[in-house]
Amino acid sequence: MKKISTVIYYYSATGNSLYVARELQKAVNDVEIRSIVEAMQEDKPQVNAECVGFVFPMHYFGLPLQVEEFLQKLTILESPYIFAIATCGVPYWGRPFVDAEKILKEKNRQIHAAWYVRLVSNYIPLRDIAADWRINIRAWLAERKLKKIAGTIEKREHHATWQLLRKFCAGYHDKWKAEQRKIDENFQCDREKCTSCGLCERICPRGNILRPQGQPVWQHSCVECLGCLHICPVKAIEYGEITKGRKRYRHKKIEVTELIRRTGKEA
Ligand SMILES: Cc1cc2nc3c(=O)[nH]c(=O)nc-3n(C[C@H](O)[C@H](O)[C@H](O)COP(=O)(O)O)c2cc1C
Ligand code: SF4
Ligand code: SF4
């Protein structure tokens, strides 16, 4: 396998983490970005690069389950410089890098640098999407931070501020993990609004949505990425009553087509 300079694996439901991966691709020399959802389809995913990065959203103060499973499955050849970035909506910290490092240590690898990049919280069961002016300020701050991050990555420097508060709210994450597969019992589809476009099915990283009669039917293997809720163009999907009237979100620099799985049926 040809050795590339930098490979960045990303996982993203509403575009924040893909945006971060893209920005780093622009700012760092010779970067290939790969989707974690696509790489998970491979029997034995492996990477051979001088530098390997992982960019993902923070989910309940920790790692998304898909990312946890991917880190376990991935073979990292040689001994690259490894970095991780958790995009998040609030400035609280958590345990994503502690958990990632634990998995990597079992493979005799370590995280050399990690950062939180605050953008917008897509967790609308808790609260509505932030106002546009807040989104714009955070985008501006994130852009500046990403330039610094890119410089650190280029120089292969260590960055360990994540070690502070490294187990913040750790217990919440375990509780959520234990319950997340059936969280989709909260989803409802308004049959009057649904146009059977299939985007909800195609964004699901878990194959958790079937549409036997056009509308989504959830299969209780959810990882609560909220991709289906946000991508529906007619807001036919709600999370109980709580999301009614709340906005939906996608990073403005990321297209719907970049977030869904390809079916080969596109025009
Ligand atoms: C289930 C779930 C849990 C979340 N938990 C947190 C959290 O603990 N802290 C936080 O700052 N943001 C949290 N968020 C917000 C996301 O981390 C944030 O919006 C992220 O940037 C989304 O990335 P994406 O657009 O690449 O999917 C959560 C989102 C979801 C869907
Ligand atoms: S994305 Fe919305 S409109 Fe399209 S199939 Fe799913 S629920 Fe129906
Ligand atoms: S059902 Fe919806 S929230 Fe659950 S994993 Fe699939 S896209 Fe994400």
PDB file of C-alpha atoms and ligand atoms in Angstrom:
ATOM      1  CA  MET A   1       0.000   0.000   0.000  1.00  0.00           C
ATOM      2  CA  LYS A   2       1.356   3.453  -1.014  1.00  0.00           C
ATOM      3  CA  LYS A   3       2.256   5.639   1.956  1.00  0.00           C
ATOM      4  CA  ILE A   4       0.419   8.979   1.904  1.00  0.00           C
ATOM      5  CA  SER A   5       1.443  11.959   3.966  1.00  0.00           C
ATOM      6  CA  THR A   6      -1.817  12.510   5.912  1.00  0.00           C
ATOM      7  CA  VAL A   7      -5.101  10.614   6.038  1.00  0.00           C
ATOM      8  CA  ILE A   8      -8.065  12.173   7.857  1.00  0.00           C
ATOM      9  CA  TYR A   9     -11.014   9.958   8.745  1.00  0.00           C
ATOM     10  CA  TYR A  10     -14.255  11.833   9.390  1.00  0.00           C
ATOM     11  CA  TYR A  11     -17.705  11.007  10.717  1.00  0.00           C
ATOM     12  CA  SER A  12     -20.400  13.632  10.237  1.00  0.00           C
ATOM     13  CA  ALA A  13     -24.206  13.811  10.325  1.00  0.00           C
ATOM     14  CA  THR A  14     -24.794  17.521   9.765  1.00  0.00           C
ATOM     15  CA  GLY A  15     -21.515  18.596   8.175  1.00  0.00           C
ATOM     16  CA  ASN A  16     -19.538  20.214  11.011  1.00  0.00           C
ATOM     17  CA  SER A  17     -16.938  17.464  11.211  1.00  0.00           C
ATOM     18  CA  LEU A  18     -16.724  17.118   7.423  1.00  0.00           C
ATOM     19  CA  TYR A  19     -16.189  20.890   7.208  1.00  0.00           C
ATOM     20  CA  VAL A  20     -13.302  20.644   9.695  1.00  0.00           C
ATOM     21  CA  ALA A  21     -11.738  17.766   7.750  1.00  0.00           C
ATOM     22  CA  ARG A  22     -12.076  19.796   4.520  1.00  0.00           C
ATOM     23  CA  GLU A  23     -10.480  22.903   6.029  1.00  0.00           C
ATOM     24  CA  LEU A  24      -7.523  20.849   7.233  1.00  0.00           C
ATOM     25  CA  GLN A  25      -7.245  19.270   3.809  1.00  0.00           C
ATOM     26  CA  LYS A  26      -6.879  22.788   2.361  1.00  0.00           C
ATOM     27  CA  ALA A  27      -4.376  23.950   4.972  1.00  0.00           C
ATOM     28  CA  VAL A  28      -2.148  20.899   5.383  1.00  0.00           C
ATOM     29  CA  ASN A  29       0.077  19.458   2.684  1.00  0.00           C
ATOM     30  CA  ASP A  30      -0.965  16.225   0.884  1.00  0.00           C
ATOM     31  CA  VAL A  31      -4.128  15.181   2.744  1.00  0.00           C
ATOM     32  CA  GLU A  32      -6.598  12.478   1.766  1.00  0.00           C
ATOM     33  CA  ILE A  33      -9.932  12.455   3.578  1.00  0.00           C
ATOM     34  CA  ARG A  34     -11.905   9.272   4.077  1.00  0.00           C
ATOM     35  CA  SER A  35     -15.425   8.643   5.384  1.00  0.00           C
ATOM     36  CA  ILE A  36     -15.578   6.437   8.468  1.00  0.00           C
ATOM     37  CA  VAL A  37     -19.005   5.141   7.375  1.00  0.00           C
ATOM     38  CA  GLU A  38     -17.529   4.001   4.043  1.00  0.00           C
ATOM     39  CA  ALA A  39     -14.353   2.614   5.620  1.00  0.00           C
ATOM     40  CA  MET A  40     -16.499   0.561   8.018  1.00  0.00           C
ATOM     41  CA  GLN A  41     -17.824  -1.363   4.995  1.00  0.00           C
ATOM     42  CA  GLU A  42     -14.318  -2.737   4.337  1.00  0.00           C
ATOM     43  CA  ASP A  43     -13.453  -6.148   5.821  1.00  0.00           C
ATOM     44  CA  LYS A  44     -10.111  -5.047   7.191  1.00  0.00           C
ATOM     45  CA  PRO A  45      -9.638  -1.280   6.929  1.00  0.00           C
ATOM     46  CA  GLN A  46      -6.041  -0.213   7.217  1.00  0.00           C
ATOM     47  CA  VAL A  47      -4.063   2.967   6.883  1.00  0.00           C
ATOM     48  CA  ASN A  48      -0.440   3.612   6.031  1.00  0.00           C
ATOM     49  CA  ALA A  49       0.411   7.305   6.420  1.00  0.00           C
ATOM     50  CA  GLU A  50       2.890   9.541   8.211  1.00  0.00           C
ATOM     51  CA  CYS A  51       0.007  11.293   9.930  1.00  0.00           C
ATOM     52  CA  VAL A  52      -3.500   9.995  10.694  1.00  0.00           C
ATOM     53  CA  GLY A  53      -6.369  12.169  11.941  1.00  0.00           C
ATOM     54  CA  PHE A  54      -9.885  11.453  13.205  1.00  0.00           C
ATOM     55  CA  VAL A  55     -12.580  14.140  13.132  1.00  0.00           C
ATOM     56  CA  PHE A  56     -15.984  13.440  14.664  1.00  0.00           C
ATOM     57  CA  PRO A  57     -18.778  15.071  16.681  1.00  0.00           C
ATOM     58  CA  MET A  58     -18.821  14.839  20.452  1.00  0.00           C
ATOM     59  CA  HIS A  59     -21.803  12.686  21.479  1.00  0.00           C
ATOM     60  CA  TYR A  60     -22.866  12.908  25.112  1.00  0.00           C
ATOM     61  CA  PHE A  61     -19.423  13.985  26.312  1.00  0.00           C
ATOM     62  CA  GLY A  62     -17.748  11.120  24.467  1.00  0.00           C
ATOM     63  CA  LEU A  63     -17.047   9.251  21.236  1.00  0.00           C
ATOM     64  CA  PRO A  64     -19.855   8.388  18.814  1.00  0.00           C
ATOM     65  CA  LEU A  65     -20.350   4.621  18.802  1.00  0.00           C
ATOM     66  CA  GLN A  66     -19.509   4.424  15.074  1.00  0.00           C
ATOM     67  CA  VAL A  67     -16.145   6.043  15.736  1.00  0.00           C
ATOM     68  CA  GLU A  68     -15.436   3.780  18.707  1.00  0.00           C
ATOM     69  CA  GLU A  69     -16.155   0.710  16.567  1.00  0.00           C
ATOM     70  CA  PHE A  70     -14.075   2.063  13.703  1.00  0.00           C
ATOM     71  CA  LEU A  71     -11.045   2.717  15.901  1.00  0.00           C
ATOM     72  CA  GLN A  72     -11.298  -0.862  17.109  1.00  0.00           C
ATOM     73  CA  LYS A  73     -11.506  -2.198  13.549  1.00  0.00           C
ATOM     74  CA  LEU A  74      -8.793  -0.055  11.922  1.00  0.00           C
ATOM     75  CA  THR A  75      -5.261  -1.352  11.456  1.00  0.00           C
ATOM     76  CA  ILE A  76      -2.711   1.443  11.643  1.00  0.00           C
ATOM     77  CA  LEU A  77       0.472   0.441   9.855  1.00  0.00           C
ATOM     78  CA  GLU A  78       3.858   1.891  10.820  1.00  0.00           C
ATOM     79  CA  SER A  79       3.691   4.358  13.705  1.00  0.00           C
ATOM     80  CA  PRO A  80       2.217   7.643  12.511  1.00  0.00           C
ATOM     81  CA  TYR A  81       1.628  10.972  14.215  1.00  0.00           C
ATOM     82  CA  ILE A  82      -2.012  10.730  15.338  1.00  0.00           C
ATOM     83  CA  PHE A  83      -4.416  13.595  16.013  1.00  0.00           C
ATOM     84  CA  ALA A  84      -8.107  13.794  16.883  1.00  0.00           C
ATOM     85  CA  ILE A  85     -10.658  16.585  16.746  1.00  0.00           C
ATOM     86  CA  ALA A  86     -14.095  16.547  18.375  1.00  0.00           C
ATOM     87  CA  THR A  87     -16.510  19.110  16.979  1.00  0.00           C
ATOM     88  CA  CYS A  88     -19.024  20.231  19.558  1.00  0.00           C
ATOM     89  CA  GLY A  89     -21.807  22.653  20.285  1.00  0.00           C
ATOM     90  CA  VAL A  90     -21.081  23.764  23.823  1.00  0.00           C
ATOM     91  CA  PRO A  91     -17.760  24.640  25.403  1.00  0.00           C
ATOM     92  CA  TYR A  92     -17.905  21.739  27.867  1.00  0.00           C
ATOM     93  CA  TRP A  93     -15.266  19.078  27.660  1.00  0.00           C
ATOM     94  CA  GLY A  94     -15.650  15.338  27.920  1.00  0.00           C
ATOM     95  CA  ARG A  95     -13.952  11.988  27.507  1.00  0.00           C
ATOM     96  CA  PRO A  96     -13.778  11.338  23.719  1.00  0.00           C
ATOM     97  CA  PHE A  97      -9.989  11.440  23.579  1.00  0.00           C
ATOM     98  CA  VAL A  98      -9.578   9.354  26.730  1.00  0.00           C
ATOM     99  CA  ASP A  99     -11.713   6.646  25.147  1.00  0.00           C
ATOM    100  CA  ALA A 100      -9.994   6.949  21.760  1.00  0.00           C
ATOM    101  CA  GLU A 101      -6.557   6.734  23.344  1.00  0.00           C
ATOM    102  CA  LYS A 102      -7.579   3.646  25.315  1.00  0.00           C
ATOM    103  CA  ILE A 103      -8.449   1.844  22.064  1.00  0.00           C
ATOM    104  CA  LEU A 104      -5.293   3.071  20.323  1.00  0.00           C
ATOM    105  CA  LYS A 105      -3.082   1.997  23.235  1.00  0.00           C
ATOM    106  CA  GLU A 106      -4.234  -1.577  22.731  1.00  0.00           C
ATOM    107  CA  LYS A 107      -2.696  -1.230  19.250  1.00  0.00           C
ATOM    108  CA  ASN A 108       0.488   0.313  20.662  1.00  0.00           C
ATOM    109  CA  ARG A 109      -0.453   3.715  19.279  1.00  0.00           C
ATOM    110  CA  GLN A 110      -1.061   7.041  21.024  1.00  0.00           C
ATOM    111  CA  ILE A 111      -2.756  10.368  20.369  1.00  0.00           C
ATOM    112  CA  HIS A 112      -0.133  13.081  19.863  1.00  0.00           C
ATOM    113  CA  ALA A 113      -2.539  15.996  19.633  1.00  0.00           C
ATOM    114  CA  ALA A 114      -6.258  16.599  20.123  1.00  0.00           C
ATOM    115  CA  TRP A 115      -8.609  19.571  20.103  1.00  0.00           C
ATOM    116  CA  TYR A 116     -12.250  20.524  20.554  1.00  0.00           C
ATOM    117  CA  VAL A 117     -13.650  22.762  17.816  1.00  0.00           C
ATOM    118  CA  ARG A 118     -16.878  24.468  18.811  1.00  0.00           C
ATOM    119  CA  LEU A 119     -19.361  25.026  15.995  1.00  0.00           C
ATOM    120  CA  VAL A 120     -23.136  24.504  16.360  1.00  0.00           C
ATOM    121  CA  SER A 121     -25.010  21.971  18.476  1.00  0.00           C
ATOM    122  CA  ASN A 122     -27.258  19.858  16.282  1.00  0.00           C
ATOM    123  CA  TYR A 123     -28.812  18.256  19.382  1.00  0.00           C
ATOM    124  CA  ILE A 124     -32.277  19.772  18.929  1.00  0.00           C
ATOM    125  CA  PRO A 125     -34.050  17.463  21.405  1.00  0.00           C
ATOM    126  CA  LEU A 126     -32.308  19.636  24.016  1.00  0.00           C
ATOM    127  CA  ARG A 127     -32.565  23.100  22.458  1.00  0.00           C
ATOM    128  CA  ASP A 128     -33.160  24.870  19.156  1.00  0.00           C
ATOM    129  CA  ILE A 129     -30.319  25.616  16.727  1.00  0.00           C
ATOM    130  CA  ALA A 130     -28.377  28.744  17.692  1.00  0.00           C
ATOM    131  CA  ALA A 131     -29.184  32.092  16.093  1.00  0.00           C
ATOM    132  CA  ASP A 132     -27.378  32.927  12.845  1.00  0.00           C
ATOM    133  CA  TRP A 133     -25.198  35.596  14.463  1.00  0.00           C
ATOM    134  CA  ARG A 134     -23.913  33.058  16.995  1.00  0.00           C
ATOM    135  CA  ILE A 135     -23.278  30.539  14.230  1.00  0.00           C
ATOM    136  CA  ASN A 136     -21.299  33.151  12.298  1.00  0.00           C
ATOM    137  CA  ILE A 137     -19.146  34.144  15.290  1.00  0.00           C
ATOM    138  CA  ARG A 138     -18.358  30.517  16.065  1.00  0.00           C
ATOM    139  CA  ALA A 139     -17.540  29.868  12.395  1.00  0.00           C
ATOM    140  CA  TRP A 140     -15.094  32.775  12.465  1.00  0.00           C
ATOM    141  CA  LEU A 141     -13.460  31.567  15.691  1.00  0.00           C
ATOM    142  CA  ALA A 142     -13.306  27.991  14.384  1.00  0.00           C
ATOM    143  CA  GLU A 143     -11.638  29.129  11.171  1.00  0.00           C
ATOM    144  CA  ARG A 144      -8.899  30.877  13.165  1.00  0.00           C
ATOM    145  CA  LYS A 145      -8.452  27.888  15.467  1.00  0.00           C
ATOM    146  CA  LEU A 146      -8.226  25.515  12.512  1.00  0.00           C
ATOM    147  CA  LYS A 147      -5.380  27.537  11.021  1.00  0.00           C
ATOM    148  CA  LYS A 148      -3.413  27.083  14.261  1.00  0.00           C
ATOM    149  CA  ILE A 149      -4.323  23.397  14.406  1.00  0.00           C
ATOM    150  CA  ALA A 150      -3.112  22.951  10.823  1.00  0.00           C
ATOM    151  CA  GLY A 151       0.241  24.527  11.759  1.00  0.00           C
ATOM    152  CA  THR A 152       0.614  22.159  14.715  1.00  0.00           C
ATOM    153  CA  ILE A 153      -0.208  19.156  12.538  1.00  0.00           C
ATOM    154  CA  GLU A 154       2.241  20.215   9.810  1.00  0.00           C
ATOM    155  CA  LYS A 155       5.003  20.430  12.429  1.00  0.00           C
ATOM    156  CA  ARG A 156       3.871  17.151  14.060  1.00  0.00           C
ATOM    157  CA  GLU A 157       3.819  18.876  17.437  1.00  0.00           C
ATOM    158  CA  HIS A 158       2.219  17.521  20.579  1.00  0.00           C
ATOM    159  CA  HIS A 159      -0.893  19.237  21.945  1.00  0.00           C
ATOM    160  CA  ALA A 160      -2.386  17.882  25.147  1.00  0.00           C
ATOM    161  CA  THR A 161      -4.701  20.512  26.686  1.00  0.00           C
ATOM    162  CA  TRP A 162      -7.461  17.881  26.355  1.00  0.00           C
ATOM    163  CA  GLN A 163      -5.917  16.136  29.356  1.00  0.00           C
ATOM    164  CA  LEU A 164      -7.555  18.813  31.545  1.00  0.00           C
ATOM    165  CA  LEU A 165     -11.091  17.772  32.581  1.00  0.00           C
ATOM    166  CA  ARG A 166     -10.406  14.572  30.655  1.00  0.00           C
ATOM    167  CA  LYS A 167     -13.235  12.641  32.288  1.00  0.00           C
ATOM    168  CA  PHE A 168     -15.764  15.458  32.470  1.00  0.00           C
ATOM    169  CA  CYS A 169     -19.315  14.035  32.761  1.00  0.00           C
ATOM    170  CA  ALA A 170     -17.985  10.534  31.992  1.00  0.00           C
ATOM    171  CA  GLY A 171     -20.987   8.828  33.645  1.00  0.00           C
ATOM    172  CA  TYR A 172     -23.513  10.489  31.316  1.00  0.00           C
ATOM    173  CA  HIS A 173     -21.813   8.908  28.335  1.00  0.00           C
ATOM    174  CA  ASP A 174     -22.131   5.367  29.733  1.00  0.00           C
ATOM    175  CA  LYS A 175     -25.802   5.905  30.529  1.00  0.00           C
ATOM    176  CA  TRP A 176     -26.498   7.169  26.999  1.00  0.00           C
ATOM    177  CA  LYS A 177     -24.582   4.310  25.379  1.00  0.00           C
ATOM    178  CA  ALA A 178     -26.641   1.765  27.264  1.00  0.00           C
ATOM    179  CA  GLU A 179     -29.878   3.240  25.910  1.00  0.00           C
ATOM    180  CA  GLN A 180     -29.014   4.637  22.493  1.00  0.00           C
ATOM    181  CA  ARG A 181     -30.085   1.797  20.190  1.00  0.00           C
ATOM    182  CA  LYS A 182     -33.735   2.237  21.096  1.00  0.00           C
ATOM    183  CA  ILE A 183     -33.624   6.028  21.135  1.00  0.00           C
ATOM    184  CA  ASP A 184     -35.235   5.870  17.690  1.00  0.00           C
ATOM    185  CA  GLU A 185     -38.523   4.955  19.394  1.00  0.00           C
ATOM    186  CA  ASN A 186     -38.819   8.721  19.817  1.00  0.00           C
ATOM    187  CA  PHE A 187     -38.822   9.373  16.063  1.00  0.00           C
ATOM    188  CA  GLN A 188     -42.093   9.902  14.252  1.00  0.00           C
ATOM    189  CA  CYS A 189     -42.737  10.507  10.566  1.00  0.00           C
ATOM    190  CA  ASP A 190     -45.626  12.691   9.418  1.00  0.00           C
ATOM    191  CA  ARG A 191     -47.017  10.682   6.487  1.00  0.00           C
ATOM    192  CA  GLU A 192     -48.812  13.747   5.119  1.00  0.00           C
ATOM    193  CA  LYS A 193     -45.532  15.658   4.787  1.00  0.00           C
ATOM    194  CA  CYS A 194     -43.233  12.801   3.709  1.00  0.00           C
ATOM    195  CA  THR A 195     -42.475  12.748  -0.026  1.00  0.00           C
ATOM    196  CA  SER A 196     -40.660   9.363   0.113  1.00  0.00           C
ATOM    197  CA  CYS A 197     -37.446  10.985  -1.159  1.00  0.00           C
ATOM    198  CA  GLY A 198     -35.296   8.445   0.732  1.00  0.00           C
ATOM    199  CA  LEU A 199     -32.700  10.887   2.075  1.00  0.00           C
ATOM    200  CA  CYS A 200     -33.279   9.767   5.671  1.00  0.00           C
ATOM    201  CA  GLU A 201     -32.483   6.171   4.693  1.00  0.00           C
ATOM    202  CA  ARG A 202     -29.389   7.206   2.739  1.00  0.00           C
ATOM    203  CA  ILE A 203     -27.852   9.342   5.470  1.00  0.00           C
ATOM    204  CA  CYS A 204     -28.237   6.704   8.184  1.00  0.00           C
ATOM    205  CA  PRO A 205     -24.732   5.434   9.062  1.00  0.00           C
ATOM    206  CA  ARG A 206     -26.217   2.328  10.624  1.00  0.00           C
ATOM    207  CA  GLY A 207     -28.682   1.067   8.007  1.00  0.00           C
ATOM    208  CA  ASN A 208     -31.270   1.615  10.719  1.00  0.00           C
ATOM    209  CA  ILE A 209     -33.987   2.972   8.412  1.00  0.00           C
ATOM    210  CA  LEU A 210     -36.120   0.867   6.063  1.00  0.00           C
ATOM    211  CA  ARG A 211     -38.889   2.322   3.913  1.00  0.00           C
ATOM    212  CA  PRO A 212     -41.193  -0.577   2.940  1.00  0.00           C
ATOM    213  CA  GLN A 213     -43.967   1.854   1.976  1.00  0.00           C
ATOM    214  CA  GLY A 214     -41.899   4.960   1.266  1.00  0.00           C
ATOM    215  CA  GLN A 215     -41.854   6.415   4.773  1.00  0.00           C
ATOM    216  CA  PRO A 216     -39.052   5.635   7.243  1.00  0.00           C
ATOM    217  CA  VAL A 217     -39.409   2.783   9.708  1.00  0.00           C
ATOM    218  CA  TRP A 218     -36.674   2.735  12.366  1.00  0.00           C
ATOM    219  CA  GLN A 219     -35.106  -0.621  13.278  1.00  0.00           C
ATOM    220  CA  HIS A 220     -33.845   0.032  16.838  1.00  0.00           C
ATOM    221  CA  SER A 221     -30.169  -0.069  16.011  1.00  0.00           C
ATOM    222  CA  CYS A 222     -29.813   3.706  16.221  1.00  0.00           C
ATOM    223  CA  VAL A 223     -26.663   5.595  17.187  1.00  0.00           C
ATOM    224  CA  GLU A 224     -28.539   8.911  17.558  1.00  0.00           C
ATOM    225  CA  CYS A 225     -26.484  10.864  15.060  1.00  0.00           C
ATOM    226  CA  LEU A 226     -29.690  12.800  14.217  1.00  0.00           C
ATOM    227  CA  GLY A 227     -28.811  12.765  10.520  1.00  0.00           C
ATOM    228  CA  CYS A 228     -32.324  11.616   9.499  1.00  0.00           C
ATOM    229  CA  LEU A 229     -33.998  14.303  11.598  1.00  0.00           C
ATOM    230  CA  HIS A 230     -31.927  17.136  10.134  1.00  0.00           C
ATOM    231  CA  ILE A 231     -31.726  16.046   6.495  1.00  0.00           C
ATOM    232  CA  CYS A 232     -35.460  15.626   5.826  1.00  0.00           C
ATOM    233  CA  PRO A 233     -36.198  18.468   3.385  1.00  0.00           C
ATOM    234  CA  VAL A 234     -39.854  18.766   4.449  1.00  0.00           C
ATOM    235  CA  LYS A 235     -39.346  18.387   8.222  1.00  0.00           C
ATOM    236  CA  ALA A 236     -41.523  15.264   8.248  1.00  0.00           C
ATOM    237  CA  ILE A 237     -39.420  13.697  11.029  1.00  0.00           C
ATOM    238  CA  GLU A 238     -39.788  14.799  14.641  1.00  0.00           C
ATOM    239  CA  TYR A 239     -38.201  13.592  17.884  1.00  0.00           C
ATOM    240  CA  GLY A 240     -41.368  13.246  19.993  1.00  0.00           C
ATOM    241  CA  GLU A 241     -43.091  16.583  20.431  1.00  0.00           C
ATOM    242  CA  ILE A 242     -39.950  18.419  21.535  1.00  0.00           C
ATOM    243  CA  THR A 243     -38.476  19.216  18.100  1.00  0.00           C
ATOM    244  CA  LYS A 244     -41.719  20.615  16.663  1.00  0.00           C
ATOM    245  CA  GLY A 245     -41.137  24.184  15.505  1.00  0.00           C
ATOM    246  CA  ARG A 246     -37.347  23.879  15.970  1.00  0.00           C
ATOM    247  CA  LYS A 247     -34.929  24.571  13.134  1.00  0.00           C
ATOM    248  CA  ARG A 248     -32.968  21.928  11.253  1.00  0.00           C
ATOM    249  CA  TYR A 249     -29.248  22.259  10.644  1.00  0.00           C
ATOM    250  CA  ARG A 250     -26.552  21.554   8.080  1.00  0.00           C
ATOM    251  CA  HIS A 251     -23.177  23.287   7.891  1.00  0.00           C
ATOM    252  CA  LYS A 252     -23.606  25.903   5.178  1.00  0.00           C
ATOM    253  CA  LYS A 253     -20.436  24.860   3.336  1.00  0.00           C
ATOM    254  CA  ILE A 254     -21.441  21.188   3.124  1.00  0.00           C
ATOM    255  CA  GLU A 255     -23.934  19.851   0.568  1.00  0.00           C
ATOM    256  CA  VAL A 256     -26.565  17.173   1.258  1.00  0.00           C
ATOM    257  CA  THR A 257     -24.918  14.972  -1.400  1.00  0.00           C
ATOM    258  CA  GLU A 258     -21.681  14.958   0.618  1.00  0.00           C
ATOM    259  CA  LEU A 259     -23.422  13.497   3.674  1.00  0.00           C
ATOM    260  CA  ILE A 260     -25.429  10.670   2.126  1.00  0.00           C
ATOM    261  CA  ARG A 261     -24.383   7.257   0.897  1.00  0.00           C
ATOM    262  CA  ARG A 262     -24.250   6.874  -2.882  1.00  0.00           C
ATOM    263  CA  THR A 263     -26.803   4.492  -4.400  1.00  0.00           C
ATOM    264  CA  GLY A 264     -25.744   4.766  -8.040  1.00  0.00           C
ATOM    265  CA  LYS A 265     -29.259   6.055  -8.841  1.00  0.00           C
ATOM    266  CA  GLU A 266     -28.327   9.747  -8.788  1.00  0.00           C
ATOM    267  CA  ALA A 267     -28.701  11.780 -11.990  1.00  0.00           C
TER     268      ALA A 267
HETATM  269  C1  LIG B   1     -26.525  12.525  20.458  1.00  0.00           C
HETATM  270  C2  LIG B   1     -25.762  13.808  20.463  1.00  0.00           C
HETATM  271  C3  LIG B   1     -25.076  14.173  21.593  1.00  0.00           C
HETATM  272  C4  LIG B   1     -24.345  15.358  21.617  1.00  0.00           C
HETATM  273  N1  LIG B   1     -23.617  15.643  22.736  1.00  0.00           N
HETATM  274  C5  LIG B   1     -22.862  16.751  22.762  1.00  0.00           C
HETATM  275  C6  LIG B   1     -22.041  17.027  23.886  1.00  0.00           C
HETATM  276  O1  LIG B   1     -21.964  16.263  24.848  1.00  0.00           O
HETATM  277  N2  LIG B   1     -21.321  18.181  23.885  1.00  0.00           N
HETATM  278  C7  LIG B   1     -21.364  19.046  22.828  1.00  0.00           C
HETATM  279  O2  LIG B   1     -20.694  20.080  22.884  1.00  0.00           O
HETATM  280  N3  LIG B   1     -22.117  18.801  21.720  1.00  0.00           N
HETATM  281  C8  LIG B   1     -22.866  17.673  21.675  1.00  0.00           C
HETATM  282  N4  LIG B   1     -23.619  17.392  20.556  1.00  0.00           N
HETATM  283  C9  LIG B   1     -23.560  18.312  19.409  1.00  0.00           C
HETATM  284  C10 LIG B   1     -22.589  17.830  18.343  1.00  0.00           C
HETATM  285  O3  LIG B   1     -21.410  17.317  18.917  1.00  0.00           O
HETATM  286  C11 LIG B   1     -22.197  18.966  17.384  1.00  0.00           C
HETATM  287  O4  LIG B   1     -23.311  19.594  16.856  1.00  0.00           O
HETATM  288  C12 LIG B   1     -21.294  18.431  16.274  1.00  0.00           C
HETATM  289  O5  LIG B   1     -20.499  19.480  15.774  1.00  0.00           O
HETATM  290  C13 LIG B   1     -22.062  17.814  15.124  1.00  0.00           C
HETATM  291  O6  LIG B   1     -21.149  17.352  14.170  1.00  0.00           O
HETATM  292  P1  LIG B   1     -21.566  16.841  12.719  1.00  0.00           P
HETATM  293  O7  LIG B   1     -22.285  18.020  12.054  1.00  0.00           O
HETATM  294  O8  LIG B   1     -20.289  16.549  12.038  1.00  0.00           O
HETATM  295  O9  LIG B   1     -22.457  15.671  12.890  1.00  0.00           O
HETATM  296  C14 LIG B   1     -24.353  16.217  20.498  1.00  0.00           C
HETATM  297  C15 LIG B   1     -25.055  15.847  19.345  1.00  0.00           C
HETATM  298  C16 LIG B   1     -25.751  14.653  19.324  1.00  0.00           C
HETATM  299  C17 LIG B   1     -26.491  14.279  18.068  1.00  0.00           C
HETATM  300  S1  SF4 B   2     -36.222  12.379   4.215  1.00  0.00           S
HETATM  301 FE1  SF4 B   2     -38.261  13.057   4.881  1.00  0.00          FE
HETATM  302  S2  SF4 B   2     -39.453  13.198   3.006  1.00  0.00           S
HETATM  303 FE2  SF4 B   2     -37.649  11.985   2.528  1.00  0.00          FE
HETATM  304  S3  SF4 B   2     -38.326   9.844   2.888  1.00  0.00           S
HETATM  305 FE3  SF4 B   2     -37.379  10.539   4.786  1.00  0.00          FE
HETATM  306  S4  SF4 B   2     -39.103  11.317   6.006  1.00  0.00           S
HETATM  307 FE4  SF4 B   2     -39.825  11.162   3.896  1.00  0.00          FE
HETATM  308  S1  SF4 B   3     -31.876   6.344  12.563  1.00  0.00           S
HETATM  309 FE1  SF4 B   3     -31.418   8.515  12.284  1.00  0.00          FE
HETATM  310  S2  SF4 B   3     -30.468   9.132  14.214  1.00  0.00           S
HETATM  311 FE2  SF4 B   3     -30.450   6.887  14.174  1.00  0.00          FE
HETATM  312  S3  SF4 B   3     -28.453   6.352  13.331  1.00  0.00           S
HETATM  313 FE3  SF4 B   3     -29.862   6.442  11.607  1.00  0.00          FE
HETATM  314  S4  SF4 B   3     -29.739   8.543  10.804  1.00  0.00           S
HETATM  315 FE4  SF4 B   3     -28.790   8.510  12.832  1.00  0.00          FE
END
